[in-house]
Coordinates of C-alpha atoms in Angstrom, one line a residue:
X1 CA 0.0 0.0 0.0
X2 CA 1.5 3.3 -1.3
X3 CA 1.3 6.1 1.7
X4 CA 0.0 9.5 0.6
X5 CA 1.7 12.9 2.7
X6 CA -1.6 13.4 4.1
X7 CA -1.3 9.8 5.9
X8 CA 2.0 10.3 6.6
X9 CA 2.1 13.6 8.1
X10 CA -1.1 14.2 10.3
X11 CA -1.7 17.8 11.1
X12 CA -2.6 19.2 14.5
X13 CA -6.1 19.9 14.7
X14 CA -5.0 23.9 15.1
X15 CA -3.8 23.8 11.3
X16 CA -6.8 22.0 10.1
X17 CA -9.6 23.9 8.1
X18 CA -12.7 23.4 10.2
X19 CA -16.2 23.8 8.4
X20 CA -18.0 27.3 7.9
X21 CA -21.7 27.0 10.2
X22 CA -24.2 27.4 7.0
X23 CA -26.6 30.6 7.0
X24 CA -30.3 30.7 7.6
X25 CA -32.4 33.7 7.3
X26 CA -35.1 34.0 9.2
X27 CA -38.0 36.8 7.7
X28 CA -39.4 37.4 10.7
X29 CA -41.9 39.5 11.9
X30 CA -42.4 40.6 15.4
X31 CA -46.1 40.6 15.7
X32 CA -46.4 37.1 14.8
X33 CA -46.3 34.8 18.2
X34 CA -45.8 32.2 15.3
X35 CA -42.5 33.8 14.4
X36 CA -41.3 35.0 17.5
X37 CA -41.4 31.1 18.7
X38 CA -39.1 30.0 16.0
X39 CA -36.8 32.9 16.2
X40 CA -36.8 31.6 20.0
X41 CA -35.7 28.1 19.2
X42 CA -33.5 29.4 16.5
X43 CA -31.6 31.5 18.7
X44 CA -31.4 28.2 21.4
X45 CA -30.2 25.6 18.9
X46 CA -27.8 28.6 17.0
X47 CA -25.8 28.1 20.4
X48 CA -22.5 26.3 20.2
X49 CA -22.6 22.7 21.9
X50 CA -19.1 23.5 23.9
X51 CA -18.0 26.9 24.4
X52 CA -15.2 26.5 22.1
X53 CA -16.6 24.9 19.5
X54 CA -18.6 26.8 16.2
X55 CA -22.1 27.6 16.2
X56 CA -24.0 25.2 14.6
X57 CA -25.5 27.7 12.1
X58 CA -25.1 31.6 11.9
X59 CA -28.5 33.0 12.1
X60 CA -29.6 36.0 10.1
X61 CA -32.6 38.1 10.9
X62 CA -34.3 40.2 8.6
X63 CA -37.7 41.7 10.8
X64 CA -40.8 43.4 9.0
X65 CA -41.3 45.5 7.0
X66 CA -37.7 44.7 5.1
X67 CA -38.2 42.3 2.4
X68 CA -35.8 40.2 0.5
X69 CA -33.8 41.6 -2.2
X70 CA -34.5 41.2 -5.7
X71 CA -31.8 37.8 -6.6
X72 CA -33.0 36.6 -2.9
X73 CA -36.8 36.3 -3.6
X74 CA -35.4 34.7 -6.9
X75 CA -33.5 31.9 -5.1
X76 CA -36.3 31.3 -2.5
X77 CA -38.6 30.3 -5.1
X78 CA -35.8 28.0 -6.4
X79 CA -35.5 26.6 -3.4
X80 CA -39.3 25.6 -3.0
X81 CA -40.0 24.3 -6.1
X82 CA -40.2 27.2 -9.2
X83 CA -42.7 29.6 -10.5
X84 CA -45.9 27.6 -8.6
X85 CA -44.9 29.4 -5.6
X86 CA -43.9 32.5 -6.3
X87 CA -47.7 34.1 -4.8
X88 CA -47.2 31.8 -1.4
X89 CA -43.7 34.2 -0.9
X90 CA -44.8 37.4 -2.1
X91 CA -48.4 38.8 -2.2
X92 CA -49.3 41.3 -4.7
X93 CA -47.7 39.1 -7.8
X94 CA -48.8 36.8 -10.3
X95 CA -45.2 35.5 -11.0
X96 CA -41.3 35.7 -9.9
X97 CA -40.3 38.1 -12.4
X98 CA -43.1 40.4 -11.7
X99 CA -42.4 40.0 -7.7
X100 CA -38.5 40.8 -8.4
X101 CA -39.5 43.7 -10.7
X102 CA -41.7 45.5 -8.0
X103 CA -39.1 44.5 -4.9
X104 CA -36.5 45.8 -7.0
X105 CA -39.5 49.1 -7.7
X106 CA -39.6 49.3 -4.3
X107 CA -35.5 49.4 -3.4
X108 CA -35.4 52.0 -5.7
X109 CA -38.3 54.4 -4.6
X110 CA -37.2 53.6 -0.9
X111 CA -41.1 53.3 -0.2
X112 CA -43.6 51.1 0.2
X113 CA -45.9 49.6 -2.3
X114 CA -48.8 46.9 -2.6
X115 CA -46.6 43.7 -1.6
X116 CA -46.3 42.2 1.2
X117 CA -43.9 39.1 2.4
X118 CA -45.8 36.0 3.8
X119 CA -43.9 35.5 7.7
X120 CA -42.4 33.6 8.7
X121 CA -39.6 32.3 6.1
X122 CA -36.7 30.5 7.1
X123 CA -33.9 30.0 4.5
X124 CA -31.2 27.7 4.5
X125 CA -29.4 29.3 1.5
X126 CA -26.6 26.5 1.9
X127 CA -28.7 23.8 1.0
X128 CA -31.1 25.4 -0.5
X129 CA -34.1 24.9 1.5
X130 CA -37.0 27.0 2.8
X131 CA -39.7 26.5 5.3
X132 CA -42.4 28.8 4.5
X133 CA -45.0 29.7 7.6
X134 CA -44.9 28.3 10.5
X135 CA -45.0 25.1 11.0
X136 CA -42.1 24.6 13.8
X137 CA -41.8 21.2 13.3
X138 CA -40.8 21.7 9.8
X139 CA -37.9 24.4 11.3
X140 CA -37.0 21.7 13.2
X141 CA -36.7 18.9 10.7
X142 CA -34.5 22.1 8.7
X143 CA -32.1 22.6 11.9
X144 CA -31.8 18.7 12.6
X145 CA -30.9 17.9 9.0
X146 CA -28.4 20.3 8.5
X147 CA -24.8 18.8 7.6
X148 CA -22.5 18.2 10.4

């Protein structure tokens, strides 16, 4: 059997390249007990088993009334499935590139207009997975599953 450096020379666990905690993105909104239950259990299970080991995810919040930008709302329908879903995210819209146009409208303007964001989302933009509402035990299933 022919020994590679990598089995030859073992490096000390200080040199060795440890893995980046995926992102999730929680649109959350504060007058929903709904999503101020998961953001609860997100922050809990965010925390790092040992105190000096990594978090197990890096948790991004984004609260009401910011919505997602343009290339974001783009990937969350991705992530669930395609054009099907693109009124379930985003109300006001009859398809992604309409909801894009009008969230990238909106960015512009720097006002409101006649869309709205369906809270809570969660995003796992690593994985590309989105739980969309609030159904805890799907956030769950999402925080359980994610790789190690």
């Amino acid at each position: 059997m022919q020994r590679t450096m990598a089995m030859m020379f073992k490096l000390p666990k200080i040199f060795q390249m440890s893995k980046t905690p995926d992102i999730l993105t929680l649109f959350h909104s504060p007058s929903s007990p709904v999503s101020v239950s998961i953001l609860n259990y997100l922050k809990e299970t965010s925390k790092p088993a040992t105190p000096d080991s990594p978090p197990r995810f890096e948790l991004d919040v984004i609260t009401a009334p910011t919505l997602p930008t343009p290339s974001q709302y783009i990937s969350i329908i991705d992530f669930l499935g395609g054009e099907a879903h693109a009124k379930s995210v985003l109300s006001g819209v009859d398809n992604s590139d309409e909801g894009a146009r009008k969230l990238a409208d909106q960015a512009a303007a720097e006002k409101s207009t006649a869309i709205s964001l369906h809270r809570p989302i969660l995003v796992d933009w690593n994985n590309g997975r989105v739980v969309l509402g609030g159904d805890i035990n799907e956030v769950k299933t999402l925080v359980n599953t994610l790789p190690q």
